[in-house]
C-alpha cells in the first residue's frame, strides 16, 4: 500500500511538472515552449505592437539570445492606453534610445514564472523587487491567491493576465499595462 501511494504521488508530481511546461495559448495562438521569445511573440496577434517596437529598437537578436529572460509583455490593448501618438513617436529612429529603455525595463534576467515570483514575494515580506535589464526596478505583490501585480518606479501598476508562457530562452508573463522607467 505504501509503495502504491508513493507511486501515485510520484506520478502526480511528474504530471504536474510536465503540465507546467505545456504550450500555452496567447492571443488565440499556441506558444511553443521549444521556440524562443521572439518566435513565439511574432505569432501572437495580441502582441503586434510589442513586436514592432522590439524590431524598431533592434532588440530581436538580444531576445533570441540564450537568456534566460523573463519578459513582462504588454498587449496591444496595453499600448493603446498610452496617450495618443506615443507609440508612433517611440518607433521613430530618433526615439530609439527611449524605446530601448522602455522595452528593456520589461525584461528581467532569469526565469520568473508564477511560482518563482510568488516565492520571491513571500521571501521579501510581501513585495519583491527585481532589477530589469535597463537597470531599473520592478516591484511585485500578490493581489489574491493567483494574481500578481507589477509596479513600475512611478507607482503605475499592471496585472499579469497570462502566466508561465515558457520559452526555450525564458518565460513570458503577459501584462495589461505598459510599465515606464524613471
mmCIF file of C-alpha atoms in Angstrom:
data_model
loop_
_atom_site.group_PDB
_atom_site.id
_atom_site.type_symbol
_atom_site.label_atom_id
_atom_site.label_comp_id
_atom_site.label_asym_id
_atom_site.label_seq_id
_atom_site.Cartn_x
_atom_site.Cartn_y
_atom_site.Cartn_z
ATOM 1 C CA UNK A 1 0.000 0.000 0.000
ATOM 2 C CA UNK A 2 2.814 2.393 0.894
ATOM 3 C CA UNK A 3 4.508 1.660 -2.449
ATOM 4 C CA UNK A 4 1.239 2.357 -4.300
ATOM 5 C CA UNK A 5 0.820 5.717 -2.525
ATOM 6 C CA UNK A 6 4.426 6.649 -3.308
ATOM 7 C CA UNK A 7 3.961 5.654 -6.966
ATOM 8 C CA UNK A 8 0.743 7.680 -7.251
ATOM 9 C CA UNK A 9 2.387 10.695 -5.619
ATOM 10 C CA UNK A 10 5.399 10.485 -7.935
ATOM 11 C CA UNK A 11 3.074 10.180 -10.954
ATOM 12 C CA UNK A 12 1.153 13.263 -9.850
ATOM 13 C CA UNK A 13 4.380 15.246 -9.433
ATOM 14 C CA UNK A 14 5.598 14.217 -12.898
ATOM 15 C CA UNK A 15 2.272 15.091 -14.499
ATOM 16 C CA UNK A 16 2.221 18.458 -12.750
ATOM 17 C CA UNK A 17 5.784 19.311 -13.754
ATOM 18 C CA UNK A 18 5.121 18.281 -17.367
ATOM 19 C CA UNK A 19 1.919 20.330 -17.400
ATOM 20 C CA UNK A 20 3.879 23.346 -16.193
ATOM 21 C CA UNK A 21 5.855 23.262 -19.427
ATOM 22 C CA UNK A 22 2.863 22.625 -21.669
ATOM 23 C CA UNK A 23 2.250 25.039 -24.521
ATOM 24 C CA UNK A 24 0.031 27.993 -23.568
ATOM 25 C CA UNK A 25 -2.406 29.931 -25.749
ATOM 26 C CA UNK A 26 -1.776 33.676 -26.104
ATOM 27 C CA UNK A 27 -3.932 35.739 -28.415
ATOM 28 C CA UNK A 28 -5.604 32.559 -29.584
ATOM 29 C CA UNK A 29 -2.298 31.105 -30.767
ATOM 30 C CA UNK A 30 -0.287 28.302 -29.211
ATOM 31 C CA UNK A 31 3.030 29.462 -27.762
ATOM 32 C CA UNK A 32 5.546 26.662 -28.145
ATOM 33 C CA UNK A 33 7.976 26.070 -25.263
ATOM 34 C CA UNK A 34 10.518 24.884 -27.854
ATOM 35 C CA UNK A 35 10.610 28.324 -29.542
ATOM 36 C CA UNK A 36 12.378 31.452 -28.324
ATOM 37 C CA UNK A 37 10.724 34.626 -27.057
ATOM 38 C CA UNK A 38 10.690 36.375 -30.437
ATOM 39 C CA UNK A 39 9.491 33.395 -32.482
ATOM 40 C CA UNK A 40 6.528 32.986 -30.128
ATOM 41 C CA UNK A 41 5.714 36.702 -29.787
ATOM 42 C CA UNK A 42 5.552 37.067 -33.571
ATOM 43 C CA UNK A 43 2.716 34.510 -33.609
ATOM 44 C CA UNK A 44 0.589 36.337 -31.024
ATOM 45 C CA UNK A 45 -1.976 38.694 -32.578
ATOM 46 C CA UNK A 46 -2.202 40.382 -29.151
ATOM 47 C CA UNK A 47 1.452 41.466 -29.315
ATOM 48 C CA UNK A 48 1.908 43.032 -32.768
ATOM 49 C CA UNK A 49 2.695 46.447 -31.259
ATOM 50 C CA UNK A 50 5.286 44.922 -28.924
ATOM 51 C CA UNK A 51 6.909 43.004 -31.791
ATOM 52 C CA UNK A 52 7.023 46.160 -33.956
ATOM 53 C CA UNK A 53 8.610 48.065 -31.066
ATOM 54 C CA UNK A 54 11.191 45.321 -30.459
ATOM 55 C CA UNK A 55 12.112 45.436 -34.155
ATOM 56 C CA UNK A 56 12.350 49.258 -34.115
ATOM 57 C CA UNK A 57 14.660 49.094 -31.083
ATOM 58 C CA UNK A 58 16.859 46.416 -32.715
ATOM 59 C CA UNK A 59 16.276 44.030 -29.792
ATOM 60 C CA UNK A 60 15.281 40.989 -31.867
ATOM 61 C CA UNK A 61 18.679 39.270 -31.705
ATOM 62 C CA UNK A 62 19.017 40.037 -27.993
ATOM 63 C CA UNK A 63 15.660 38.409 -27.188
ATOM 64 C CA UNK A 64 16.511 35.461 -29.422
ATOM 65 C CA UNK A 65 19.682 35.022 -27.323
ATOM 66 C CA UNK A 66 20.449 32.320 -24.793
ATOM 67 C CA UNK A 67 18.884 34.035 -21.771
ATOM 68 C CA UNK A 68 17.167 33.082 -19.648
ATOM 69 C CA UNK A 69 14.962 36.160 -19.750
ATOM 70 C CA UNK A 70 11.600 36.932 -18.235
ATOM 71 C CA UNK A 71 9.579 39.302 -20.392
ATOM 72 C CA UNK A 72 6.579 41.118 -18.984
ATOM 73 C CA UNK A 73 4.825 41.527 -22.330
ATOM 74 C CA UNK A 74 2.257 44.325 -22.700
ATOM 75 C CA UNK A 75 -0.611 43.559 -25.071
ATOM 76 C CA UNK A 76 -1.736 45.773 -27.940
ATOM 77 C CA UNK A 77 -4.546 46.965 -25.650
ATOM 78 C CA UNK A 78 -1.931 47.993 -23.059
ATOM 79 C CA UNK A 79 -0.065 50.083 -25.646
ATOM 80 C CA UNK A 80 -3.393 51.600 -26.760
ATOM 81 C CA UNK A 81 -3.845 53.012 -23.220
ATOM 82 C CA UNK A 82 -0.816 55.275 -23.719
ATOM 83 C CA UNK A 83 -1.522 58.879 -24.762
ATOM 84 C CA UNK A 84 -2.357 59.272 -28.458
ATOM 85 C CA UNK A 85 0.728 59.339 -30.675
ATOM 86 C CA UNK A 86 3.083 57.851 -28.054
ATOM 87 C CA UNK A 87 3.732 54.575 -29.863
ATOM 88 C CA UNK A 88 4.140 56.311 -33.245
ATOM 89 C CA UNK A 89 6.708 58.659 -31.712
ATOM 90 C CA UNK A 90 8.590 55.868 -29.917
ATOM 91 C CA UNK A 91 9.123 53.742 -33.031
ATOM 92 C CA UNK A 92 10.774 56.622 -34.924
ATOM 93 C CA UNK A 93 14.549 56.268 -35.358
ATOM 94 C CA UNK A 94 15.242 59.399 -33.281
ATOM 95 C CA UNK A 95 13.428 57.802 -30.311
ATOM 96 C CA UNK A 96 15.340 54.504 -30.394
ATOM 97 C CA UNK A 97 17.212 55.092 -27.096
ATOM 98 C CA UNK A 98 13.978 55.898 -25.234
ATOM 99 C CA UNK A 99 12.167 52.943 -26.793
ATOM 100 C CA UNK A 100 15.035 50.605 -25.912
ATOM 101 C CA UNK A 101 14.978 51.784 -22.287
ATOM 102 C CA UNK A 102 11.204 51.221 -22.039
ATOM 103 C CA UNK A 103 11.343 47.764 -23.629
ATOM 104 C CA UNK A 104 14.336 46.546 -21.602
ATOM 105 C CA UNK A 105 12.510 47.783 -18.496
ATOM 106 C CA UNK A 106 10.036 44.955 -19.206
ATOM 107 C CA UNK A 107 12.809 42.325 -19.173
ATOM 108 C CA UNK A 108 14.289 40.721 -16.050
ATOM 109 C CA UNK A 109 17.320 38.423 -16.224
ATOM 110 C CA UNK A 110 16.407 34.898 -15.136
ATOM 111 C CA UNK A 111 13.303 32.764 -15.370
ATOM 112 C CA UNK A 112 10.444 34.073 -13.210
ATOM 113 C CA UNK A 113 7.267 32.084 -13.598
ATOM 114 C CA UNK A 114 4.332 32.350 -11.166
ATOM 115 C CA UNK A 115 5.974 30.045 -8.621
ATOM 116 C CA UNK A 116 9.308 31.925 -8.681
ATOM 117 C CA UNK A 117 7.601 35.327 -8.435
ATOM 118 C CA UNK A 118 5.324 34.269 -5.587
ATOM 119 C CA UNK A 119 8.283 32.710 -3.737
ATOM 120 C CA UNK A 120 10.276 35.950 -4.138
ATOM 121 C CA UNK A 121 7.299 37.968 -2.865
ATOM 122 C CA UNK A 122 6.960 35.714 0.161
ATOM 123 C CA UNK A 123 10.706 35.790 0.856
ATOM 124 C CA UNK A 124 10.787 39.598 0.679
ATOM 125 C CA UNK A 125 7.858 40.062 3.084
ATOM 126 C CA UNK A 126 5.111 40.694 0.552
ATOM 127 C CA UNK A 127 6.821 42.901 -2.012
ATOM 128 C CA UNK A 128 9.603 41.556 -4.209
ATOM 129 C CA UNK A 129 11.838 43.911 -6.153
ATOM 130 C CA UNK A 130 13.632 42.684 -9.246
ATOM 131 C CA UNK A 131 16.219 44.520 -11.317
ATOM 132 C CA UNK A 132 15.409 44.949 -15.003
ATOM 133 C CA UNK A 133 17.806 44.742 -17.937
ATOM 134 C CA UNK A 134 17.532 48.543 -18.295
ATOM 135 C CA UNK A 135 18.849 48.999 -14.743
ATOM 136 C CA UNK A 136 15.519 49.923 -13.174
ATOM 137 C CA UNK A 137 13.430 48.053 -10.627
ATOM 138 C CA UNK A 138 10.007 46.441 -10.762
ATOM 139 C CA UNK A 139 8.024 45.628 -7.617
ATOM 140 C CA UNK A 140 5.788 42.561 -7.424
ATOM 141 C CA UNK A 141 2.956 41.972 -4.956
ATOM 142 C CA UNK A 142 0.283 39.343 -4.520
ATOM 143 C CA UNK A 143 -3.252 40.547 -5.164
ATOM 144 C CA UNK A 144 -5.266 37.462 -4.284
ATOM 145 C CA UNK A 145 -4.371 33.776 -4.378
ATOM 146 C CA UNK A 146 -3.266 33.663 -8.010
ATOM 147 C CA UNK A 147 -2.823 37.266 -9.087
ATOM 148 C CA UNK A 148 0.416 39.198 -9.084
ATOM 149 C CA UNK A 149 0.629 42.911 -9.765
ATOM 150 C CA UNK A 150 3.721 44.604 -11.141
ATOM 151 C CA UNK A 151 4.548 48.177 -10.169
ATOM 152 C CA UNK A 152 6.968 50.442 -12.011
ATOM 153 C CA UNK A 153 9.152 53.086 -10.363
ATOM 154 C CA UNK A 154 6.452 55.753 -10.833
ATOM 155 C CA UNK A 155 3.862 53.666 -8.974
ATOM 156 C CA UNK A 156 1.896 52.590 -12.062
ATOM 157 C CA UNK A 157 0.670 49.006 -11.917
ATOM 158 C CA UNK A 158 -0.031 46.182 -14.321
ATOM 159 C CA UNK A 159 -1.703 42.857 -13.705
ATOM 160 C CA UNK A 160 -0.247 39.676 -15.082
ATOM 161 C CA UNK A 161 -3.083 38.263 -17.170
ATOM 162 C CA UNK A 162 -1.308 35.176 -18.535
ATOM 163 C CA UNK A 163 1.426 33.449 -16.549
ATOM 164 C CA UNK A 164 4.112 30.934 -17.363
ATOM 165 C CA UNK A 165 4.401 31.134 -21.147
ATOM 166 C CA UNK A 166 7.600 29.080 -21.259
ATOM 167 C CA UNK A 167 10.149 29.702 -23.998
ATOM 168 C CA UNK A 168 13.379 27.972 -24.956
ATOM 169 C CA UNK A 169 15.216 31.014 -23.552
ATOM 170 C CA UNK A 170 12.992 32.067 -20.667
ATOM 171 C CA UNK A 171 9.384 32.849 -19.866
ATOM 172 C CA UNK A 172 6.799 35.434 -20.862
ATOM 173 C CA UNK A 173 4.171 36.800 -18.484
ATOM 174 C CA UNK A 174 1.525 38.856 -20.312
ATOM 175 C CA UNK A 175 0.590 42.192 -18.673
ATOM 176 C CA UNK A 176 -2.267 44.654 -19.161
ATOM 177 C CA UNK A 177 -0.351 47.961 -18.945
ATOM 178 C CA UNK A 178 2.920 49.364 -20.229
ATOM 179 C CA UNK A 179 5.415 49.982 -17.424
ATOM 180 C CA UNK A 180 7.635 53.066 -17.507
ATOM 181 C CA UNK A 181 11.151 53.522 -16.125
ATOM 182 C CA UNK A 182 12.200 56.682 -14.279
#
